[in-house]
Coordinates of C-alpha atoms in Angstrom, one line a residue:
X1 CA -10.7 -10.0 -8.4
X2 CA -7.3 -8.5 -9.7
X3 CA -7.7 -6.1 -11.9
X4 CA -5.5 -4.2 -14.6
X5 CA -3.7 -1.2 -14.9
X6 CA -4.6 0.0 -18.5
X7 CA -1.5 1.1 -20.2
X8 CA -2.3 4.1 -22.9
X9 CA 0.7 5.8 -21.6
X10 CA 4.5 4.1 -22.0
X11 CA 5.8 5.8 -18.8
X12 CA 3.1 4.2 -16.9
X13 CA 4.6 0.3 -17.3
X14 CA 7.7 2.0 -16.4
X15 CA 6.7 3.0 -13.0
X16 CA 3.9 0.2 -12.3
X17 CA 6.6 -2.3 -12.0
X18 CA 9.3 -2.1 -9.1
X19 CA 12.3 -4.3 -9.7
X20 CA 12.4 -5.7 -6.6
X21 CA 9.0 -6.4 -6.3
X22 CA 8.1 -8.5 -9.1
X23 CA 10.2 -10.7 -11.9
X24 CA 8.2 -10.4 -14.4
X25 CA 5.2 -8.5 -16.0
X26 CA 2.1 -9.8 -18.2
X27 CA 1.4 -7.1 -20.8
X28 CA -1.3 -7.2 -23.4
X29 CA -1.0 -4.9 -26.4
X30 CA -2.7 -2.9 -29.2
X31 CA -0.3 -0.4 -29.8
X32 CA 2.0 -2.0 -33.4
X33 CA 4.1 -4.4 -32.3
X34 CA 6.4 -2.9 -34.6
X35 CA 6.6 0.2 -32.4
X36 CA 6.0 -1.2 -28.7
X37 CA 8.1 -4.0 -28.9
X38 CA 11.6 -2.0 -28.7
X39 CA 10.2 -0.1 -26.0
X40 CA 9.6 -3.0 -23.8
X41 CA 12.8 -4.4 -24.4
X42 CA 14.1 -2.0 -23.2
X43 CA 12.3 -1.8 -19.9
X44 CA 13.8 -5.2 -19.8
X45 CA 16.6 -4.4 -20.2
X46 CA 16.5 -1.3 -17.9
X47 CA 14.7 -3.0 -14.7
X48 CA 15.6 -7.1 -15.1
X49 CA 11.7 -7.4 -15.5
X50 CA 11.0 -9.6 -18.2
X51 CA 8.2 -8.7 -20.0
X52 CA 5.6 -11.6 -21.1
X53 CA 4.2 -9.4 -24.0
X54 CA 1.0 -10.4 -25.5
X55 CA 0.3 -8.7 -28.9
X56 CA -3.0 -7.7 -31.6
X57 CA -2.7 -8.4 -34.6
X58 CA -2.9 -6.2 -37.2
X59 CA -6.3 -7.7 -38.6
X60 CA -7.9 -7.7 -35.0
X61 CA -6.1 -4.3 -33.6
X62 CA -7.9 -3.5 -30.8
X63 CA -10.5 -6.3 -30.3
X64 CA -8.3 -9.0 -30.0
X65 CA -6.7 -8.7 -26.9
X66 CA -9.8 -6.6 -25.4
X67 CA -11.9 -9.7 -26.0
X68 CA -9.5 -12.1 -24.3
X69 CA -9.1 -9.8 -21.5
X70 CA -13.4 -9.6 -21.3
X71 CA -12.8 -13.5 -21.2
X72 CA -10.6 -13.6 -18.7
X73 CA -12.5 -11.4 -16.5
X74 CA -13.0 -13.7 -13.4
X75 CA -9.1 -15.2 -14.3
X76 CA -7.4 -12.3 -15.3
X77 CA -3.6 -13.0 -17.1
X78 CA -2.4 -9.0 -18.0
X79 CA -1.0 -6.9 -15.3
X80 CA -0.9 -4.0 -18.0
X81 CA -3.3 -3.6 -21.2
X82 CA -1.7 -1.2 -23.7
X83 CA -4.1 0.6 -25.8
X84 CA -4.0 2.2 -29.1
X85 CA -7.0 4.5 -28.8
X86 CA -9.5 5.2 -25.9
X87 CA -12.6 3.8 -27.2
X88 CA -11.9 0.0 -26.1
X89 CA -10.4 1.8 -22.8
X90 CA -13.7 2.7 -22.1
X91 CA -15.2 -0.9 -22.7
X92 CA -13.3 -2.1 -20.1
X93 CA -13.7 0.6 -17.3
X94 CA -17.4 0.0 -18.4
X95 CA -16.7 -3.6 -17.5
X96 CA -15.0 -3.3 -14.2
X97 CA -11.5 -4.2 -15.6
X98 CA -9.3 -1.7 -14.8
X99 CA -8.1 0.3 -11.4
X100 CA -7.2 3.6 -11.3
X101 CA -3.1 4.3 -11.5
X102 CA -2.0 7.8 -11.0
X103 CA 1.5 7.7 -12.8
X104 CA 3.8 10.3 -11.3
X105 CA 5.5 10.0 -14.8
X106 CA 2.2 11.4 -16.1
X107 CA 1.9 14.8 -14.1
X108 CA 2.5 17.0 -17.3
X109 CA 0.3 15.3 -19.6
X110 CA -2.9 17.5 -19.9
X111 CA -5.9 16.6 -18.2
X112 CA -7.7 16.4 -21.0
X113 CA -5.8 13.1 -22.0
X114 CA -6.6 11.6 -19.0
X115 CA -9.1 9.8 -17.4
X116 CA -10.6 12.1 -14.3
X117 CA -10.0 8.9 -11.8
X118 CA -7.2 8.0 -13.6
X119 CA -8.1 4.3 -15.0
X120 CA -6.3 5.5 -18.2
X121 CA -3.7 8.3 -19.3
X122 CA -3.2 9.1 -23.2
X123 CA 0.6 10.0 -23.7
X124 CA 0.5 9.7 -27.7
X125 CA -1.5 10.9 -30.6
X126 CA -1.3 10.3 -34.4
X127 CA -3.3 11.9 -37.2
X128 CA -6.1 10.3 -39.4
X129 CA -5.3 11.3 -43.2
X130 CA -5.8 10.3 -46.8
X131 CA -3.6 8.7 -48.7
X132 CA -3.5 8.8 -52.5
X133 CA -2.0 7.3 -55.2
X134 CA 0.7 10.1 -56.0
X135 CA 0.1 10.4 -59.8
X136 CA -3.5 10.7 -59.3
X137 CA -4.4 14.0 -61.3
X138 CA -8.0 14.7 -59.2
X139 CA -7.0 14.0 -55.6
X140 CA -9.5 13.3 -52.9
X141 CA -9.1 16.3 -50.6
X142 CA -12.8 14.8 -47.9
X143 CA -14.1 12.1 -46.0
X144 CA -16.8 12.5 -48.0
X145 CA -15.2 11.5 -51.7
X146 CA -16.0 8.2 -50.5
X147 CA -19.3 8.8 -51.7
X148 CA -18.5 10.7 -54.9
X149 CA -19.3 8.8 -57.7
X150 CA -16.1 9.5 -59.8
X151 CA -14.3 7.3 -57.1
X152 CA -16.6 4.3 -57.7
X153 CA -15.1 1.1 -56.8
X154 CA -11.6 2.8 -56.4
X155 CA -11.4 3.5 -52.6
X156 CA -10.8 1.5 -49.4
X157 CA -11.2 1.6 -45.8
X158 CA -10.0 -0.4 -42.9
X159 CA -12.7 -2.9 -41.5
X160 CA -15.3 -0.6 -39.3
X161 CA -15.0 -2.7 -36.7
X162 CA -11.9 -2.6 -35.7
X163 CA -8.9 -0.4 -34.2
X164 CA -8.6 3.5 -35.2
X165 CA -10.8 3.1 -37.3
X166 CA -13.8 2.2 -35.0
X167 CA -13.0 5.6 -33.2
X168 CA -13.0 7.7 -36.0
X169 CA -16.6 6.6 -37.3
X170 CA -17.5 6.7 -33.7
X171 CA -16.3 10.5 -33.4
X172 CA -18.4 11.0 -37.0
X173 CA -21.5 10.2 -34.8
X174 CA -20.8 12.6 -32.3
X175 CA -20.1 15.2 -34.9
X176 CA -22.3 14.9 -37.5
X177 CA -25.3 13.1 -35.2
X178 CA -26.9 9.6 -36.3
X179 CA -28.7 10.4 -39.2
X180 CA -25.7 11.9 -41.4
X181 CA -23.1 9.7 -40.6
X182 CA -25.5 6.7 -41.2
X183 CA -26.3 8.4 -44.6
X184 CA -22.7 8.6 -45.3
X185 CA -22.1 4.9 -44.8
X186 CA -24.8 4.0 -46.8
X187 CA -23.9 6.1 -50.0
X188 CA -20.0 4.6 -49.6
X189 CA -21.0 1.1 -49.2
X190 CA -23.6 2.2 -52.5
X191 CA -20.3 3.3 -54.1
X192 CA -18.4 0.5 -53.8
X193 CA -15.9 1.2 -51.1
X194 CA -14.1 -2.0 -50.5
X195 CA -13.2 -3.1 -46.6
X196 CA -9.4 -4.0 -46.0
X197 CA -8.4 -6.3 -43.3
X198 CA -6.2 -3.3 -42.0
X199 CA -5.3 0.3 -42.2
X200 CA -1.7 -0.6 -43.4
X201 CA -3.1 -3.0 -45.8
X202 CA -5.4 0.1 -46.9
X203 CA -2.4 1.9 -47.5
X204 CA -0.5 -1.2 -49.6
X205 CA -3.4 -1.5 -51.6
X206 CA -3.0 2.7 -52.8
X207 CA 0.5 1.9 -52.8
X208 CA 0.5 -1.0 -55.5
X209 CA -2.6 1.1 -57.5
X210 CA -5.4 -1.5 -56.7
X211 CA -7.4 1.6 -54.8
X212 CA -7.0 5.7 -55.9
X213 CA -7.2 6.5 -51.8
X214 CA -7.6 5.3 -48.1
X215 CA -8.4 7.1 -45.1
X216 CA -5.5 5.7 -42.6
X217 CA -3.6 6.4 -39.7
X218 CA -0.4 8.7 -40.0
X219 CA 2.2 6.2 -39.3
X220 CA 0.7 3.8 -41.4
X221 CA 1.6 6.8 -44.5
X222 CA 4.5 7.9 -43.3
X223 CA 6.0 4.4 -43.3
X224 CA 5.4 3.8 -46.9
X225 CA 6.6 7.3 -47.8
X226 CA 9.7 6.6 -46.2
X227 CA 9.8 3.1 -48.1
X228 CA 9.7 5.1 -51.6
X229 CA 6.1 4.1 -52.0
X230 CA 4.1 5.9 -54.9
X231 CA 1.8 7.6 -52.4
X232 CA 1.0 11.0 -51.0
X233 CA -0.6 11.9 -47.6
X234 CA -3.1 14.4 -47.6
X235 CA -4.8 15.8 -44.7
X236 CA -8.5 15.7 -45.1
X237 CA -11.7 18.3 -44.7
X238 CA -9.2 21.4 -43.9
X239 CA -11.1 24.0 -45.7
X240 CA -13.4 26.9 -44.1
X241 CA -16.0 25.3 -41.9
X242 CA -14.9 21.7 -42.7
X243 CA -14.7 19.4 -40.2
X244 CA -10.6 18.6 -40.7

């Protein structure tokens, strides 16, 4: 059964493909399209390989494509899976997916961002923060003002299930154990946290006022700060024995 090279680093595609070797390449991908796209023109452009790029979208970031490559498991269509976090990785190494790539591009990158048999290599982080609405006098400043009742009904998150998202209540487990973290979904859901479709529509919806705050990636604040939005990103939990 052909298997796939799992793509969490750019430099990998780069070297996983020889010119001369192959025409084109099959890539499925988590990672913004807004973002990977350019880059994989440009290995087009760079090798004469052209790239049959298969993206998520934003409302199934991260499941999408993993599910069609789980479907496709005994008929497999990518060459390359390009992840967005390391989670779904997993799933798939679980599942007998991937094989191991050791990218010579790669040898810098700490081991600590790889996989130990090299099925995937992380090349890229981003930061999970707050966003606010920027003329919002009392600030969230936790995780955990999702539960404080003065931000009833006036805070969103992303869709649990899905991209970053999924990781970060997964790495809430590991911190805080079962029972907390499951007590801290309960009381949000009790105050009236609404679900977005995505973390950029999370940070639209503090943007146009409909929500006070959202807990979203970095990029996905950064991009409307640089659009003039009426946000501010804060960084979460950073006091003395907080988790940040």
């Amino acid at each position: 059964m052909q298997q796939i090279f799992l793509l969490l680093c750019v430099s990998l595609l780069f070297v996983a493909c020889d010119k001369d070797a192959s025409k084109s390449v099959t890539v499925y991908v988590s990672e913004d399209q807004v973002f990977s796209e350019p880059i994989l023109k440009d290995f087009e452009k760079k090798t004469g390989i052209k790239v049959n790029a298969i993206y998520d979208t934003e409302e199934s970031k991260s499941t999408g494509v993993m599910n069609r490559l789980l479907a496709e498991k005994n008929n497999p269509q990518a060459d390359v899976y390009w992840a967005n976090e390391p989670i779904r990785a997993e799933v798939l190494r679980h599942k007998g997916l991937l094989t191991p790539y050791q990218s010579p591009q790669a040898k810098d990158i700490p081991s600590r961002f790889k996989n130990e048999a090299y099925f995937w290599t992380g090349f890229s982080a981003r930061v999970r923060v707050l966003v606010a609405q920027k003329n919002l006098a009392d600030k969230p400043h936790s995780l955990v003002d999702y539960t404080n009742t003065k931000y009833k009904a006036k805070a969103v998150i992303a869709n649990l299930l899905f991209g970053s998202t999924t990781a970060h209540i997964a790495a809430l487990f590991t911190l805080w154990g079962d029972e907390k973290t499951k007590q801290f979904l309960t009381q949000a859901k009790a105050n009236q946290v609404a679900i977005s479709t995505s973390n950029g529509e999370s940070a639209d919806f503090v943007a146009s006022g409909s929500y006070n705050f959202a807990l979203v990636d970095s990029d996905d604040a950064v991009s409307r700060i640089k659009e003039k939005k009426s946000i501010t990103m804060i960084y979460p939990d950073q006091g003395k024995n907080e988790i940040g």
